[in-house]
Structures are given as C-alpha cells and as structure tokens.
XYZ file of C-alpha atoms in Angstrom:
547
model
C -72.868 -22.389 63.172
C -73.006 -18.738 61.604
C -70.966 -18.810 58.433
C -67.085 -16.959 58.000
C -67.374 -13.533 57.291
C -65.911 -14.186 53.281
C -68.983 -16.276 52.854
C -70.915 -13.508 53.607
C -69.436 -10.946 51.509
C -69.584 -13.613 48.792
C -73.106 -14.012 49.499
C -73.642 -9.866 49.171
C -71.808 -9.327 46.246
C -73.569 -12.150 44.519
C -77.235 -10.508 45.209
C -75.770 -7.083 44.270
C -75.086 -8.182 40.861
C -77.935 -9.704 40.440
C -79.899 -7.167 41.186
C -77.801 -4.577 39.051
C -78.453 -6.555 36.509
C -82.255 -6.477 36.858
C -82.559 -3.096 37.731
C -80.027 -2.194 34.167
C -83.015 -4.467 32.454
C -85.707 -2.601 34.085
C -84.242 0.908 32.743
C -84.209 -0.389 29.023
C -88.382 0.488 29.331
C -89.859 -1.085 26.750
C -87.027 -2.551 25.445
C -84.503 -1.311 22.258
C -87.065 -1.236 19.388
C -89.292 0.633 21.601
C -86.458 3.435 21.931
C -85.781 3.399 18.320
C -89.275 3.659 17.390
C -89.222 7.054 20.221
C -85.900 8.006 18.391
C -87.647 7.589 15.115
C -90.164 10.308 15.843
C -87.645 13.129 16.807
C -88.108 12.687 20.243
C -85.733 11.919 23.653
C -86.713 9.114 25.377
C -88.020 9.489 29.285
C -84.686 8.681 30.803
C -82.476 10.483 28.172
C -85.022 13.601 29.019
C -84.700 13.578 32.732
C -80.741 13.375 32.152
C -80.898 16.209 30.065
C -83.064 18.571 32.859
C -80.893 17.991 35.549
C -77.520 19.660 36.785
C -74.067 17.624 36.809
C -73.678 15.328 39.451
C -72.251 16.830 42.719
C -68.627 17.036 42.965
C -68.251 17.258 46.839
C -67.105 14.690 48.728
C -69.854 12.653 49.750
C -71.820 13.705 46.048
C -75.391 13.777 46.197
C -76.685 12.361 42.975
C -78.054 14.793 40.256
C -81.394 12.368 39.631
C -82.535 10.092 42.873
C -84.808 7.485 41.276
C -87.712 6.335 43.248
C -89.759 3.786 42.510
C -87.697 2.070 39.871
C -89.068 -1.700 40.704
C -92.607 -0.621 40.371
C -94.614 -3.007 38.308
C -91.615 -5.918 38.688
C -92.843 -9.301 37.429
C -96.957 -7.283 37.384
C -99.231 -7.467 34.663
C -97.473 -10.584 32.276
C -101.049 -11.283 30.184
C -99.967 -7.299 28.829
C -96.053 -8.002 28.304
C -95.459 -6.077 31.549
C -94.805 -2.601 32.417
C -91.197 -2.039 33.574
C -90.790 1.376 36.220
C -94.754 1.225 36.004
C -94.133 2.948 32.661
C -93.338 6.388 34.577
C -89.931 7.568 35.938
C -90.022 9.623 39.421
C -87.124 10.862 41.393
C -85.962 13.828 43.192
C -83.224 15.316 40.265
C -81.210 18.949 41.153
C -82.246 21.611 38.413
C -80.823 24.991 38.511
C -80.033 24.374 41.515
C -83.109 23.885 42.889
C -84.285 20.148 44.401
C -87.406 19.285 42.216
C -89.660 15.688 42.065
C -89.699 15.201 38.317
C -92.830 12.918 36.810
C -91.984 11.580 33.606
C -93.702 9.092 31.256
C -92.047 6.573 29.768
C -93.748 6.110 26.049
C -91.309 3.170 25.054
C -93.973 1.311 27.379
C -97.620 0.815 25.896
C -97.114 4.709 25.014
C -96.842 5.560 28.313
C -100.214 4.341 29.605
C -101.489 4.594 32.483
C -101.701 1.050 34.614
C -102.919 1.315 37.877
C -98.770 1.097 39.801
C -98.303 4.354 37.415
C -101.173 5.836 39.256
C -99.977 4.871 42.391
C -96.082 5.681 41.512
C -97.224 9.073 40.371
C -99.211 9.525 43.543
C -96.331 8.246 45.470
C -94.543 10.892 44.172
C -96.743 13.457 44.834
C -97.296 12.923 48.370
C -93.410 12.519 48.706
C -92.988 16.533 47.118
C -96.180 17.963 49.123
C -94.197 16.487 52.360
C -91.057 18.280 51.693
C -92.189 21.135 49.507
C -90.275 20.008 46.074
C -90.989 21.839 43.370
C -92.444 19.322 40.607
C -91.808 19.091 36.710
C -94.459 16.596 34.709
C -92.196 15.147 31.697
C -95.717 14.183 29.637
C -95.744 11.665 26.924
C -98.613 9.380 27.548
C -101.355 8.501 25.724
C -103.913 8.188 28.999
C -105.453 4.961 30.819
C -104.223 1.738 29.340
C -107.940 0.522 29.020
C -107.642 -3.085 29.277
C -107.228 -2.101 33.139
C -109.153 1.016 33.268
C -111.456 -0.747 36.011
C -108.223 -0.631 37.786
C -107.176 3.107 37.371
C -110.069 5.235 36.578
C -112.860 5.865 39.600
C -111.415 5.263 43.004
C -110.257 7.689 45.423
C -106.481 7.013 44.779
C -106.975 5.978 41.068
C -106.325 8.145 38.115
C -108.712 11.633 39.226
C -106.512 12.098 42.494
C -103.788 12.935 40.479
C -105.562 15.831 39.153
C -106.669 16.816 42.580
C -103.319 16.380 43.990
C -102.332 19.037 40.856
C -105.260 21.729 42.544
C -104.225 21.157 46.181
C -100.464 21.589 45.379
C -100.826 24.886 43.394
C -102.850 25.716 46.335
C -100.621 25.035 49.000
C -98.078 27.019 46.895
C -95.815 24.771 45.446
C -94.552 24.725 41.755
C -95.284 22.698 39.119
C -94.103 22.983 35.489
C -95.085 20.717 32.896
C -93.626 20.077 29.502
C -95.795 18.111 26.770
C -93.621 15.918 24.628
C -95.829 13.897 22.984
C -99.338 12.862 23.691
C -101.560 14.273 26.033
C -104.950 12.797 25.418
C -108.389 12.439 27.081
C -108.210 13.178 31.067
C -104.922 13.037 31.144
C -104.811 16.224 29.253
C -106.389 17.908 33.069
C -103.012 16.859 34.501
C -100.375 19.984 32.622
C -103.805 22.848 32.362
C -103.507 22.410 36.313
C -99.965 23.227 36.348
C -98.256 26.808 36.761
C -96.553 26.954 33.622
C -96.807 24.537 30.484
C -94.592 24.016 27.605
C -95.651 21.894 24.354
C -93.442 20.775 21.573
C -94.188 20.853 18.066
C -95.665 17.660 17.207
C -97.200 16.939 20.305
C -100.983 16.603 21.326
C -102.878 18.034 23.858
C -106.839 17.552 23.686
C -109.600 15.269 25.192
C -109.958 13.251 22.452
C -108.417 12.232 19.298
C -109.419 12.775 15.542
C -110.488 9.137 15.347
C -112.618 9.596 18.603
C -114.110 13.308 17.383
C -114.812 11.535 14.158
C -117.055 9.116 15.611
C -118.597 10.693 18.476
C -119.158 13.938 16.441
C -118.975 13.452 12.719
C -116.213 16.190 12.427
C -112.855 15.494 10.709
C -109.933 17.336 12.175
C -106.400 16.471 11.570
C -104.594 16.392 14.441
C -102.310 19.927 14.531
C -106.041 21.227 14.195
C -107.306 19.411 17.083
C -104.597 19.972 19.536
C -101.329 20.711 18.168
C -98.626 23.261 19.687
C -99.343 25.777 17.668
C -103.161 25.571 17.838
C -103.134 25.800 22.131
C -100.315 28.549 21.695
C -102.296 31.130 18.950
C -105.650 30.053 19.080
C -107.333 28.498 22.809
C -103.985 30.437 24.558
C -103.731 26.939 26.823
C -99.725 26.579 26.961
C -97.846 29.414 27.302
C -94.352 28.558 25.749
C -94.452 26.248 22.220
C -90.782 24.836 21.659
C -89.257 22.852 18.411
C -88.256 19.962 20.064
C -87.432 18.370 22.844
C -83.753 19.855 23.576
C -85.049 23.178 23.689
C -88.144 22.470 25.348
C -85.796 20.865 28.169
C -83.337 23.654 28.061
C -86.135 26.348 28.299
C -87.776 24.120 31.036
C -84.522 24.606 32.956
C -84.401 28.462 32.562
C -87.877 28.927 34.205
C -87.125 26.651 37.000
C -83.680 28.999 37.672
C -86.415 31.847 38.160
C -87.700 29.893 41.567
C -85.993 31.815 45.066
C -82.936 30.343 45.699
C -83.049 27.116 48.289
C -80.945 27.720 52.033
C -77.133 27.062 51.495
C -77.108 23.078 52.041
C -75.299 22.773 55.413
C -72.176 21.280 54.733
C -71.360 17.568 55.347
C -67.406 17.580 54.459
C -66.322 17.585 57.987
C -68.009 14.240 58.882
C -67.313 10.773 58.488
C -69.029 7.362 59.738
C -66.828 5.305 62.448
C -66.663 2.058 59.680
C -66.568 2.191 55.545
C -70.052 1.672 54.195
C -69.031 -1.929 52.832
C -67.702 -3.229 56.425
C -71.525 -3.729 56.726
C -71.027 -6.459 54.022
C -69.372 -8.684 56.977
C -71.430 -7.666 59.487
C -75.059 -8.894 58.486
C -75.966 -11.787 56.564
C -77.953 -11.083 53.350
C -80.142 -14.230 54.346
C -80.912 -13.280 57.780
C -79.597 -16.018 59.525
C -76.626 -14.765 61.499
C -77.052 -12.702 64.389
C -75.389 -9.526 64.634
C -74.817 -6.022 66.712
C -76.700 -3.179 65.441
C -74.187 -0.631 66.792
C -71.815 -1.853 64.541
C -74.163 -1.644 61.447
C -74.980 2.017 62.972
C -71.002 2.582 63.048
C -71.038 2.363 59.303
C -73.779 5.110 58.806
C -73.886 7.825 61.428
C -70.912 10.432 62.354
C -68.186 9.013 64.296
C -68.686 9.846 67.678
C -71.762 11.346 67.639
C -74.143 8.578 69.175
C -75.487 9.460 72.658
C -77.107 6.025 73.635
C -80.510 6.407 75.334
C -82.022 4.121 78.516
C -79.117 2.058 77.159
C -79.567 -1.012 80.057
C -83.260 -0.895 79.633
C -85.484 -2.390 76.609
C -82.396 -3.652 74.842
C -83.466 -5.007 71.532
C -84.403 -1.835 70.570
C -81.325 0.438 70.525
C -82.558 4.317 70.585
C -80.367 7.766 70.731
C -79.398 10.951 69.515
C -76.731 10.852 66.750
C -75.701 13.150 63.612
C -75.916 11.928 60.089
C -73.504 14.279 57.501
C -73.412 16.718 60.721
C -77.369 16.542 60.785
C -79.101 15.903 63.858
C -81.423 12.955 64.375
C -82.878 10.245 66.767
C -82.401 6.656 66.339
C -84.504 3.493 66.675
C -83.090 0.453 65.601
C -83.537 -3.074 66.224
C -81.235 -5.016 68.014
C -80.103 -8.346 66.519
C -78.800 -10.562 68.886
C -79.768 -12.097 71.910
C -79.705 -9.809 75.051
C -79.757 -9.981 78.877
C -82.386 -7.488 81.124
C -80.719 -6.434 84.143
C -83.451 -8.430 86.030
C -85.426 -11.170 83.829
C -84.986 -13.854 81.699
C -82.778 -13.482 78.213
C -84.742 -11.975 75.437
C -84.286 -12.493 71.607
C -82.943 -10.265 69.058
C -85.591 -8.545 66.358
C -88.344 -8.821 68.670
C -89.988 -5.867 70.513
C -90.365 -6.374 74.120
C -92.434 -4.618 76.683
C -89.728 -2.622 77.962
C -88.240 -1.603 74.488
C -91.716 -0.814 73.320
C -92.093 1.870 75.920
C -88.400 3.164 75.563
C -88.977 3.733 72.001
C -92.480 5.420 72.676
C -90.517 7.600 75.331
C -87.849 8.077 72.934
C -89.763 9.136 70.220
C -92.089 11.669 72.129
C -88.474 12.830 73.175
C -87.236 13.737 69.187
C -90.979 15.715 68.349
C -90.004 17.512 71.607
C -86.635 18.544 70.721
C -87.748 18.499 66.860
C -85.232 15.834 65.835
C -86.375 13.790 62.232
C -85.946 9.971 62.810
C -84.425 7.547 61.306
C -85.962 3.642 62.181
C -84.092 0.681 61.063
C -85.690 -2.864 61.093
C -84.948 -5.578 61.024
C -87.915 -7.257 63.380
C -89.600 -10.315 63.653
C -92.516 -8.875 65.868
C -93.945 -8.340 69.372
C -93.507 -10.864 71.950
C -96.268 -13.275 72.522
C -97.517 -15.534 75.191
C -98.644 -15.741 78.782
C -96.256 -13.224 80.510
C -95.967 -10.791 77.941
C -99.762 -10.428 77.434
C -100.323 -10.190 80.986
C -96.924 -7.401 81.128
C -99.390 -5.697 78.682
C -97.582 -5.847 75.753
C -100.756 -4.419 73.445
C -100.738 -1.928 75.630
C -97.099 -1.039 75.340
C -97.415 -1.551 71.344
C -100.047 0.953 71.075
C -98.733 3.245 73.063
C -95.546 3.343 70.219
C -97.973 3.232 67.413
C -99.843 5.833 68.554
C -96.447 8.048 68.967
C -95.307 7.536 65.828
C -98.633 7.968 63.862
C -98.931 11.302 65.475
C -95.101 12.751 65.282
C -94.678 15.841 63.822
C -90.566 15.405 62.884
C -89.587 14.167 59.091
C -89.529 10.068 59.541
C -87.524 8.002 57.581
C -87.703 3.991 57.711
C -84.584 1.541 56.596
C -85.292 -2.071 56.087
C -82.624 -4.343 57.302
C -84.195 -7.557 57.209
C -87.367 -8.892 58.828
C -90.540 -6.489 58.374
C -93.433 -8.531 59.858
C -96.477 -8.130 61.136
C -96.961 -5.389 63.707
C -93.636 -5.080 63.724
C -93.628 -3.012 60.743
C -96.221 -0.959 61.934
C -94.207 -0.318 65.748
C -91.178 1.147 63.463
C -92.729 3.255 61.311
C -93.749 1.219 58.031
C -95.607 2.771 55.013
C -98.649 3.160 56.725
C -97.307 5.577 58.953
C -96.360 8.327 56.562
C -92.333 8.420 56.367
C -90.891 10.737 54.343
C -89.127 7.845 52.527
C -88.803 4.296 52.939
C -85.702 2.187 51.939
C -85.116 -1.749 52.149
C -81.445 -3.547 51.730
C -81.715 -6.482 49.210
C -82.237 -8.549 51.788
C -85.047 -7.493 53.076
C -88.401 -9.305 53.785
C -92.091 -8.011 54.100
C -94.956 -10.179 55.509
C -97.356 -10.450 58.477
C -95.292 -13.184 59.749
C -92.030 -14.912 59.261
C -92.158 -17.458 56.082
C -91.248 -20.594 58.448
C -94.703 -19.740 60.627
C -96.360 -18.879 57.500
C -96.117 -21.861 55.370
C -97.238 -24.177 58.493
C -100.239 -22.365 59.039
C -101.433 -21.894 55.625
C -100.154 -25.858 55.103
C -103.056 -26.623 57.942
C -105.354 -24.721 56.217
C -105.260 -26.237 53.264
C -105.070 -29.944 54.543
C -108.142 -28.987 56.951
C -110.155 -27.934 53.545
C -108.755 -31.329 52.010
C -110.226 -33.137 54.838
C -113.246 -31.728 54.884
C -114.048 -32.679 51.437
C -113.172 -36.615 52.512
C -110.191 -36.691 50.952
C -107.445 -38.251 52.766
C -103.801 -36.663 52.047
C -100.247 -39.078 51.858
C -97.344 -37.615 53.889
C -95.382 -37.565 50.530
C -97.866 -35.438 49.210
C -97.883 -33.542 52.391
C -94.595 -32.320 52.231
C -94.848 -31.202 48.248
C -97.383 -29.433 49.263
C -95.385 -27.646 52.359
C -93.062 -27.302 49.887
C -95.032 -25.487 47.393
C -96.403 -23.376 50.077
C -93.379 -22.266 51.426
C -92.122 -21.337 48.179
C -95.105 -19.185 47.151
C -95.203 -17.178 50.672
C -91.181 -16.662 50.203
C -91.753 -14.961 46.485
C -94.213 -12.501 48.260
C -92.042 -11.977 50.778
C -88.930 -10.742 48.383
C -88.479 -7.327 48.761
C -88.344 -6.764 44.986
C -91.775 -8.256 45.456
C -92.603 -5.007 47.765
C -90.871 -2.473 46.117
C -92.892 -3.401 42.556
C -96.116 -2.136 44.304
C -94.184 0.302 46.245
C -93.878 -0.674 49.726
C -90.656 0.710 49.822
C -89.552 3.778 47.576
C -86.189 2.043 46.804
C -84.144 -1.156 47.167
C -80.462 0.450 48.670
C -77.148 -1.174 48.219
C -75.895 -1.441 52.236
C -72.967 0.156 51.743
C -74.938 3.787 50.236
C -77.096 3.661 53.075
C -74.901 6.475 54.650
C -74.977 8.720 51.527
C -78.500 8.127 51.508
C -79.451 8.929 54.134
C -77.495 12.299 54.043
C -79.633 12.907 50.904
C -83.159 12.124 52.363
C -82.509 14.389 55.372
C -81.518 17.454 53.239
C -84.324 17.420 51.278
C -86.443 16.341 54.072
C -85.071 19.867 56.159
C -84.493 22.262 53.474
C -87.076 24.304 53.878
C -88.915 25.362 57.401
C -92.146 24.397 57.980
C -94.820 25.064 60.641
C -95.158 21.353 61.722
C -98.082 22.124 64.449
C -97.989 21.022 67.641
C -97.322 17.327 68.984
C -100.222 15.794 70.338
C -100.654 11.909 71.159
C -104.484 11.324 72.070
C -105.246 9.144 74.704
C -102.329 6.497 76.049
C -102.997 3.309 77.771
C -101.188 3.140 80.911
C-alpha cells in the first residue's frame, strides 16, 4: 500500500534537515580553531573571501543566488586515516561579480593548509571544464600550500591529476577566456604554475609565491633566504615583475579583484523570467514522490512544479510511454524534455510496461526526440529516475541494444547545452541512456533521494551474496542459513552506503545535491549561464545508427 501523502512530506522534511545539517558541518572547513588560527594571521577565510567578491544577492523575483556552490559534498566521509577533507579543501561555484557570471576556485587553508588531495584535483578540474563549457570568466582564490604528500601518488602524474590543471590554465587563456588570480597566502612548489598562467595576478603582503620554501632551498642548495626574500609580494612586484598588482590585505586585494573584473564587456541583458510561473509550488513535489522510492508516481505532475505553466507541448505522447519527451519553457527559456515516467503504463498494442524502465519504443522516441532539440537548437533538460533497459527474450529479440545505442549515440554527439536531474534510480545503462556524467552535461543535479549504481541494491546484494558463498564453498567450507542471512544482510547494507547519493556527490558524480522544491529556480539558473553567451556549436552529426 503506498503511504498518505503527510507521511511523505514527513519523510522529506526529515532528510532535508538532515542534510542541512551536514552540509552547515561541511562549510565549517576545518573546523573553528582552524578559522581562528586563519583569523589569527590577518587573513579572510575561503568562504568569508568568496562572500566578500561577489555582488548582493538578486532581488528579482525568482533571485538567482550571488555564489552557486558546486561541489560542496566532495570528499564526504573520504580520506578518515588524514582527519578528512571537508569541500575537498577547495570551494567552487559560479558567484555574480560586477556583474559579470564568473567560476571562482578558492582554497580552503582551514583544511591541511589547503592541500591538494586528489577530489581537490578533480573538484578544481570539475570546475574548469564546467567554465570552458559556458565561457565563465574564472577567479583562483589561492591559499594552498601544494600536494598534500601523503597522497601525492594520488594527485601528481596522471593525465587528470594535479599538471592538467595547469594545462587547463594554457588552453583557457588560449581559447580566450579570463582568468584572474589573487594569492592570499601560500603558493608553493607547482602549484605556484597555476596564478603565472593566469591573465592578471594579485598577491598580498605576507603571502608566498615560489617553487620552494626556505627550508627546502636550504637543503637542496645551501642558501638561506627568509621568506619575503624568496617570494614575498614585494619581491615578485619590484624585483622578478611576476604579479602585477601587490595589495595590503585581503579586503583590498578582494575589492581591487572586483574592479578589474568590472573592466570585462558587459554580459547580454539576462532575458527576463518575471512573467513566468510553474503550474504547482515547488514543495507540492514533496507529496508527489516518495523520498525512498517506493511509491509510484506521474512525472507530469513533478514536471508541473518546474516548467512554465502551459508551456509543455507533449511529443509521440501514445508511443514509448515511460519516457515522457517535449518542448516546454523554463523561466520563459526554451528547452526539450526527457523524463522518466514512474508508473506503470499501457502501449496502445502490447502488454503493460513498468515505470523507470526504458523500453524499445521509448528508447527510439527519445533518440528521435533528441536529434529533434540539436535540430531546432533547444538545450535539454533529462530527469531520471530509471531502473534500466528492459531485459529478456522479447526485448532482446525487439532489439533493445540496438535501440539503446542508437540514444547513446544521440546524446554523446548533441551539440545543445545538456543538463541531467536525478530523481531517484540512476542504474546501470540507464544512466548512461539519459545523459549521466559520462556524457558531458553542462551540470548534473540529484534530489536527496537519489541513488547511483549499476543495478538496483535488491539485485545487487543477491548477486554479490552468491558470489561470496560460491568462494566460501570452494574453499570447503560449508555456510549455516543463519549465517547466510547476516551475511545478506551485511551485503546489502554495504552496496546501499555506495549507493547514497551523498556517496556520489563526495567524488562528484553529481555537481550538487538540490532540495526538490529549488529545482525550478535551478534550473532557471543553469540555463542562463548555460546560454549567455553565443557559441559556434558545429554541426550535429551522429555516426553510424543501427537500424
């Protein structure tokens, strides 16, 4: 029996504050004594920094924030031998400055000085990628004292370890992009590559910019230096002419930061979004969809709560029903749809088929659908909640590979800004059909109650259960059916931890964790600053297609 809709509100708000509460822990860094100990030595923490660059928050109806934080859950529950390393020990977002929509980098030194672990290096690259997609602007907040070295196996020689940073730094000024950078404390060893590749670098007095430290000089060379000598502001602005602003401190560092970034052309007047409303308040999605995933539910109605009222144009709405595509506005911006359908539906001719999976027939809707949006050069917006592709006699010999890789191969080669939403269920190929990390969207979101894994924990913990008991067995030893189900149980448990989508955002699977009812206002966000600037997006072109 699905439960009353006040059990499942109750059940929302409960996760909400939970995860408020984890997320308020998460911003404390390194914790108070860390921030003191920052506070101590004259300097803003990262979080009180990036507060100070950016403009008010937005006073229009539906605000857009003045700092969107990605990647806040990186490094969640990682690296407990080291004490941790809460936001990955950097802070990323997409923060309004002068006016301008800018990714801002900053290290967080109230963590291990603001090493490097390897999720920094990936949040950083994350980040990155995310302002070479939409052509942001970037500003590198600097404060770290390099590669935390117990892990530098981890973060130093790969392609996507610490280097591609650096060459991310070259290909961006290339590609004509800005990217300030403002030294607030250290700045050692290769790290130090990371502002020199910038367009214009500010240091603070106090700070430290060389490759390595007095300590290190001292022993590889023999030379004593202090360290203003070595590599202090006044040293790279008078002497080796490497910055090209020195400030006092951090306040006027920030505020002369903010001055150069006002010198960048002025951004297209944001197209305004006061006129439209959704159908359904944000929070009626509360008694809608369980947070546990076991009720069933219509995905119109969840789409209700987030698109303009009256703008959804249904498309091939009697064929391939559990996957619901069309044209609709978001905040009066135009987009195509693709979202999974959660309840059980009926084909005009054929047997009933079950919510969350992808069916032949949907699978080559969406496909059509989606070669339909690069066509008209719509962005897209998936939402999943999926369990996977249909499996068995009939739908192999329908062709349902065939049909799958005909949407994957659509998807990997659209040209339009993609943006993904996590409902629920994300598994298996399922989360490669709707456009999951691997398939470059511009941004990916998850609800709370979202779930990542190659199948569904249930299947999961009964396969891996036989084979572990087949191992057992194989050594001769015979295993009790008491001790069978313990260790189901134990099992199950394990594959459900990985499966938590706080799990997936703290090695950034998804770029945030959204409360259901922001999705809207989100989503409004993402698709101005994934369309506010034009860009030659070459021409759409699919390769071969099985038919």
């Amino acid at each position: 029996m699905a439960p009353p809709t006040h059990d499942l509100v109750a059940n929302w708000h409960t996760l909400l504050e939970k995860l408020h509460q984890e997320e308020a822990q998460i911003r404390l860094g390194g914790g108070p004594q860390a921030i003191a100990r920052q506070h101590e030595k004259g300097r803003l923490t990262a979080r009180e920094r990036v507060s100070l660059l950016c403009d008010p928050s937005s006073t229009e109806r539906q605000a857009q924030p003045a700092f969107f934080e990605l990647g806040l859950w990186a490094g969640w529950n990682m690296y407990p031998e080291w004490g941790g390393a809460p936001a990955g020990g950097v802070i990323t977002g997409i923060g309004r400055v002068g006016g301008r929509w800018c990714m801002i980098i900053a290290n967080d030194a109230t963590v291990k000085a603001g090493s490097f672990f390897p999720i920094t290096v990936k949040k950083v690259l994350r980040a990155q990628r995310i302002a070479w997609q939409n052509r942001l602007p970037l500003i590198y907040l600097v404060d770290s004292a390099g590669v935390f070295l117990p892990l530098q196996d981890e973060v130093f020689p790969d392609e996507d370890d610490f280097g591609r940073i650096f060459r991310n730094n070259a290909v961006l000024s290339a590609a004509g992009i800005p990217q300030f950078a403002a030294i607030m404390g250290n700045c050692v060893a290769g790290g130090g590559y990371l502002p020199v590749l910038c367009d214009v670098l500010l240091m603070t007095e106090g700070s430290g910019l060389y490759l390595a430290g007095p300590a290190l000089v001292k022993a590889a060379i023999g030379q004593s230096v202090s360290h203003e000598d070595l590599g202090g502001a006044k040293m790279h602005a008078s002497i080796s002419g490497t910055i090209d602003f020195r400030e006092p401190d951090d306040r006027s560092c920030i505020a002369r930061l903010r001055r150069l970034v006002e010198q960048l052309p002025e951004e297209q007047a944001p197209l305004s979004i006061g006129k439209h409303d959704a159908e359904k308040p944000g929070d009626a999605i509360y008694s809608l969809v369980d947070p546990q995933g076991i009720r069933e539910y219509e995905i119109r109605e969840v789409l209700a709560c987030i698109i303009d009222a009256n703008s959804f144009e249904e498309y091939k709405a009697e064929y391939g029903p559990t996957l619901v595509c069309g044209f609709a506005s978001i905040g009066g911006m135009r987009v195509g749809i693709v979202a999974n359908q959660r309840r059980r539906c009926r084909q005009a001719h054929g047997p009933l088929q079950y919510g969350g999976v992808i069916y032949v027939d949907s699978a080559n809707k969406a496909a059509r659908f989606v070669m339909a949006c690069n066509q008209l050069g719509l962005p897209i917006v998936f939402f999943q909640d999926v369990n996977g592709f249909m499996v068995g006699r009939e739908a192999e010999e329908a062709g349902i590979i065939r049909a799958g890789a005909k949407l994957v191969n659509v998807i990997s080669n659209s040209i339009v800004p993609k943006i993904t939403v996590i409902l629920g269920g994300s598994f298996g190929a399922g989360n490669y059909a709707l456009c999951g990390k691997a398939f470059d969207p511009r941004f990916i979101f998850a609800w709370p109650s979202a779930r990542y894994a190659v199948m569904g924990a249930h299947q999961a913990a009964s396969t891996l259960l036989e084979i572990t008991l087949a191992g057992l067995r194989r050594e001769g030893k015979e295993v009790e059916a008491q001790e069978i189900a313990a260790l189901r149980e134990r099992v199950r448990a394990a594959y459900e931890e990985q499966t938590d989508v706080r799990y997936a955002a703290a090695r950034l699977w998804v770029d945030a964790i959204l409360e259901p009812a922001q999705t809207r206002q989100t989503l409004i966000f993402a698709l101005r600053i994934a369309q506010r600037t034009k860009q030659d997006k070459g021409e759409f072109k699919t390769g071969v297609l099985q038919v």
